[in-house]
mmCIF file of C-alpha atoms in Angstrom:
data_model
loop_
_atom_site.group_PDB
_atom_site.id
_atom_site.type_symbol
_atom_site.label_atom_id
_atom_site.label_comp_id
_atom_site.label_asym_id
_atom_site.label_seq_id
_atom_site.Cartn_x
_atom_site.Cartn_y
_atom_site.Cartn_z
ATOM 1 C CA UNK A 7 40.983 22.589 26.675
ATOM 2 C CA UNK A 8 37.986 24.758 25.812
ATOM 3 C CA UNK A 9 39.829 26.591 22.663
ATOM 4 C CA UNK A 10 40.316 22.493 21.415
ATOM 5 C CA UNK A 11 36.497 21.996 22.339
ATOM 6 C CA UNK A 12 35.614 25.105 20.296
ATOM 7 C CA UNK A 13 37.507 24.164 17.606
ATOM 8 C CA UNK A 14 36.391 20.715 17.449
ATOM 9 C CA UNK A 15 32.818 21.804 17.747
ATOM 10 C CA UNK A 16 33.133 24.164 15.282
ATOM 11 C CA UNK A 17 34.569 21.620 12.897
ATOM 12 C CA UNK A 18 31.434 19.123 13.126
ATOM 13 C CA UNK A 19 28.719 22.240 12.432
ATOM 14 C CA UNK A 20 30.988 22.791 9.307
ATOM 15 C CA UNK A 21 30.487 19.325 8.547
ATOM 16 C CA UNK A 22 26.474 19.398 8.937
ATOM 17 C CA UNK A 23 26.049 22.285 6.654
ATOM 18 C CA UNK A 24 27.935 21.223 4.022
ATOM 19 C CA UNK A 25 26.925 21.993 0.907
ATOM 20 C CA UNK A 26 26.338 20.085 -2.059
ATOM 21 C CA UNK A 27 29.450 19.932 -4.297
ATOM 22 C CA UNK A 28 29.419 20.487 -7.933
ATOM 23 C CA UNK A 29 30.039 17.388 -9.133
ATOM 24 C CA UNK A 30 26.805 16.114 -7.100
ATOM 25 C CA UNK A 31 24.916 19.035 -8.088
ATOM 26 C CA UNK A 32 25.298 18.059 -11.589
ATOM 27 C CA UNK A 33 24.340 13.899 -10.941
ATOM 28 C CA UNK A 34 21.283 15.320 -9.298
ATOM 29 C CA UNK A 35 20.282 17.836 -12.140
ATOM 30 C CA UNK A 36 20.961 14.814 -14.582
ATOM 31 C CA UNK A 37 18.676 12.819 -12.769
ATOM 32 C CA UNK A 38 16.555 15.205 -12.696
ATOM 33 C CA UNK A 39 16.355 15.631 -16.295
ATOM 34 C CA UNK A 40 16.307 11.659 -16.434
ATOM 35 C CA UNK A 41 13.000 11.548 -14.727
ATOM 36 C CA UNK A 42 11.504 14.628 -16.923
ATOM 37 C CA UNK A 43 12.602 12.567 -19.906
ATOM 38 C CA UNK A 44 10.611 9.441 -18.509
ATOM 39 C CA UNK A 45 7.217 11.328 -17.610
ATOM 40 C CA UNK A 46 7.819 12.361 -14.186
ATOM 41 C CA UNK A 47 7.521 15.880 -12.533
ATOM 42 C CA UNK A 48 10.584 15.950 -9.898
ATOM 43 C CA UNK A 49 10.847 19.039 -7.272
ATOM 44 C CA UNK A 50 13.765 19.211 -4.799
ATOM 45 C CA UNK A 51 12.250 19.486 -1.530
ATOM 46 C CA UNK A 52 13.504 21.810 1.515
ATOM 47 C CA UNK A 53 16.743 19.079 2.300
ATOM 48 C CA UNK A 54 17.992 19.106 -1.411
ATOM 49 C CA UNK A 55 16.167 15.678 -2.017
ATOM 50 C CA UNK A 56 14.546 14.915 -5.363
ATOM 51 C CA UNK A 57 11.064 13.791 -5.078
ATOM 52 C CA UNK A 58 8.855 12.615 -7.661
ATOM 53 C CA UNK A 59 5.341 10.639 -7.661
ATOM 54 C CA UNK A 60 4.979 7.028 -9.328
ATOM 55 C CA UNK A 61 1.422 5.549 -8.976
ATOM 56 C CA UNK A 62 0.768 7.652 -6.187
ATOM 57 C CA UNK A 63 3.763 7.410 -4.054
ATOM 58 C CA UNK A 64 6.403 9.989 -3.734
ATOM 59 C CA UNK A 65 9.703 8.789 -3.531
ATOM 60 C CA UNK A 66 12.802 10.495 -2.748
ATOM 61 C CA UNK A 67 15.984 10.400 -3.986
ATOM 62 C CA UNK A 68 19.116 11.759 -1.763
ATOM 63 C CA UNK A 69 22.585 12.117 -2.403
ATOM 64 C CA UNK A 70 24.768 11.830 0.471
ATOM 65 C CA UNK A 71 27.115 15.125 0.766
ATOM 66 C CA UNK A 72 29.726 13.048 2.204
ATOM 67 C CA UNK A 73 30.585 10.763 -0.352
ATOM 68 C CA UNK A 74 31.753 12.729 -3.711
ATOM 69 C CA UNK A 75 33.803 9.742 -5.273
ATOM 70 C CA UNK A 76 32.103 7.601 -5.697
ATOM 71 C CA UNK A 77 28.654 9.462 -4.732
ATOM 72 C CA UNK A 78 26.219 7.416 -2.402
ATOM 73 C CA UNK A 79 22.317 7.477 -3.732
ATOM 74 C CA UNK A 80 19.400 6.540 -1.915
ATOM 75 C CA UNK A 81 15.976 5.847 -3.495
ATOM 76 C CA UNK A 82 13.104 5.030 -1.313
ATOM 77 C CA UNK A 83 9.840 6.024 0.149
ATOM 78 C CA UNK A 84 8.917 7.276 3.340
ATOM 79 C CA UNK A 85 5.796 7.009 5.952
ATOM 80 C CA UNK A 86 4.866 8.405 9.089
ATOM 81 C CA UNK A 87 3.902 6.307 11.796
ATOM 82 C CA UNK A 88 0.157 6.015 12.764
ATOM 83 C CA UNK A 89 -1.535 4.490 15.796
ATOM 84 C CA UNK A 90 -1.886 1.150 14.813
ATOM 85 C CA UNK A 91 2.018 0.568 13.759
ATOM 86 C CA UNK A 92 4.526 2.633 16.526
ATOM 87 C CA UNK A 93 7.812 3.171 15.802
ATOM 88 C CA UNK A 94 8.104 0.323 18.525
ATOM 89 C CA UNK A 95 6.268 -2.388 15.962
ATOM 90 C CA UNK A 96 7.850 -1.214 12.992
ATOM 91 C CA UNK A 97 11.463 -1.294 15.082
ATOM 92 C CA UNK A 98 10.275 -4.996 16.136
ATOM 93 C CA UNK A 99 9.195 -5.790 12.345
ATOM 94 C CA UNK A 100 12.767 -4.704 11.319
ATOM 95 C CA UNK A 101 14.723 -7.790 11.430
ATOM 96 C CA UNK A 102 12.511 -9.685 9.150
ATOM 97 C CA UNK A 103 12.057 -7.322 6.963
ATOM 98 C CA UNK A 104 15.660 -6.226 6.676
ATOM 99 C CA UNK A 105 16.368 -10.180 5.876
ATOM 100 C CA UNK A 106 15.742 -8.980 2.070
ATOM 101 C CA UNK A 107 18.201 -8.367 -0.305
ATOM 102 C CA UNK A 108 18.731 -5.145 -1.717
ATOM 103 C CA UNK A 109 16.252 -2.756 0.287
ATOM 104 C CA UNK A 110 16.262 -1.819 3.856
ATOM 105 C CA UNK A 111 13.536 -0.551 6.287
ATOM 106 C CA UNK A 112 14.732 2.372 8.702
ATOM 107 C CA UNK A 113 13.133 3.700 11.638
ATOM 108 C CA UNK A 114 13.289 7.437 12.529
ATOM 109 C CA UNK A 115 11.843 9.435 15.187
ATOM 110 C CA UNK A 116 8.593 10.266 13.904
ATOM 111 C CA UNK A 117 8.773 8.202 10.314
ATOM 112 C CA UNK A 118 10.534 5.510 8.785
ATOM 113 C CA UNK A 119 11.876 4.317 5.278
ATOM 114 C CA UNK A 120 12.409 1.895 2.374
ATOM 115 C CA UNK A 121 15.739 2.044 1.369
ATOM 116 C CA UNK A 122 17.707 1.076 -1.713
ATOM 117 C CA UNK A 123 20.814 1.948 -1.983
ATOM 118 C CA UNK A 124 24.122 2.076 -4.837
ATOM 119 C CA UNK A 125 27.362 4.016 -5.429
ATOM 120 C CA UNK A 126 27.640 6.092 -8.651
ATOM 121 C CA UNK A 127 29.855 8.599 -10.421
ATOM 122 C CA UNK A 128 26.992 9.910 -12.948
ATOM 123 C CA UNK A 129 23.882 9.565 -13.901
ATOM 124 C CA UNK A 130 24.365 7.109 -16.455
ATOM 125 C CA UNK A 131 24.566 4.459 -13.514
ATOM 126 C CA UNK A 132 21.732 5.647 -12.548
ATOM 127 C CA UNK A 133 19.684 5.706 -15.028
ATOM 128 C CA UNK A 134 20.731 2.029 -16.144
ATOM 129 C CA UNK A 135 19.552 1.188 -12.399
ATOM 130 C CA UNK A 136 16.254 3.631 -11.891
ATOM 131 C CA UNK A 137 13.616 0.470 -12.654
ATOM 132 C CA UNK A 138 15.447 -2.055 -10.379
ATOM 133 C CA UNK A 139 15.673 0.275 -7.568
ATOM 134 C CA UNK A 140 12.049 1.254 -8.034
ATOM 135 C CA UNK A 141 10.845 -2.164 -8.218
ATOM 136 C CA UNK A 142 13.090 -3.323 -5.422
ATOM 137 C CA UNK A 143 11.591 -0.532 -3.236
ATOM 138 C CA UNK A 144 7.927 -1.598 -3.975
ATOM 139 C CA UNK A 145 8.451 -4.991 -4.000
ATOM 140 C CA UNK A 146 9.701 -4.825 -0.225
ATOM 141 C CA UNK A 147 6.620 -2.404 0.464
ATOM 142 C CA UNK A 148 4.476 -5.478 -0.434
ATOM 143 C CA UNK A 149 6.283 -7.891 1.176
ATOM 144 C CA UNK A 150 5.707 -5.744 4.084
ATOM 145 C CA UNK A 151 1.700 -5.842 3.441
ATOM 146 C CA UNK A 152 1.503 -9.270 2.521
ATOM 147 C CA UNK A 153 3.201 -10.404 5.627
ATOM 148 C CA UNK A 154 1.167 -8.102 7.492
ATOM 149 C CA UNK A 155 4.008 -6.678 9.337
ATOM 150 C CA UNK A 156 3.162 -2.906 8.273
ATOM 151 C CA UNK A 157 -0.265 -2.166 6.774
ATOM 152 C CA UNK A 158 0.540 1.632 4.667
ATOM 153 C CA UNK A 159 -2.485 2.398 2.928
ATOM 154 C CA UNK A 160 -4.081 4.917 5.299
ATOM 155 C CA UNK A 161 -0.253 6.214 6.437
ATOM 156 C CA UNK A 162 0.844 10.187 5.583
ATOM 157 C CA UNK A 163 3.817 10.677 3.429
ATOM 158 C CA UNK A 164 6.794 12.562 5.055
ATOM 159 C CA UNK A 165 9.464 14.733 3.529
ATOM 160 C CA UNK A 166 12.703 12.717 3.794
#
């Protein structure tokens, strides 16, 4: 019993270091030459992410490690949560927020996110995509201000 708990342990911290693959590495260096190519200065940050800075926010792009065919993309933006909105209001503001098509709000333990989300297998999807996502992201940050469920404008950015 404890070699098969050994084992099985050892089998899930395999699974949460794994490593980019190659075929990922290359959709995120595309996409990374994508956003050079339309005025933007990506970095990847300390998780692998690609962040990049439009009208003063910094969103993130992620590719999920799991998912190699099709890949799974996320492109959002991330705050922290300040005094006036807990993770406790924002959790409570989820469900009507979350009602939107498209984008989705999710609540961590110190920070929460705008999500939108596709499937690929290269950039080219991608980059036929970038605008909508972007817009779809912002536009649900707005709704979020204009129904005065989550007011942003003082909040810290986070590293997602």
């Amino acid at each position: 019993i404890i070699l098969l708990f050994v084992a099985l342990l050892s089998l899930s911290m395999d699974s949460l270091a794994q490593e980019f693959t190659e075929i990922q590495k290359k959709l995120r260096s595309d996409i990374m030459l994508f956003l050079k190519e339309e005025g933007y200065m990506p970095e990847l940050n300390t998780n692998g992410n690609i962040q990049f800075k439009k009208e003063g926010d910094k969103y993130f792009i992620s590719i999920d490690k799991r998912d190699t065919s099709p890949m799974y993309l996320t492109v959002g933006l991330s705050y922290i949560y300040n005094d006036t909105y807990s993770v406790d209001k924002v959790s409570k503001a989820l469900k009507e927020l979350n009602a939107y098509k498209a984008v989705k709000v999710v609540c961590f333990e110190d920070s929460y996110a705008y999500h939108a989300e596709m499937y690929l297998v290269n950039a080219e999807h991608f980059k036929y995509t970038f605008y909508k996502l972007i817009m779809a992201v912002r536009n649900m940050v707005l709704a979020g201000k204009e129904k005065s469920l989550l007011f942003m404008e003082h909040w810290k950015e986070t590293e997602y």
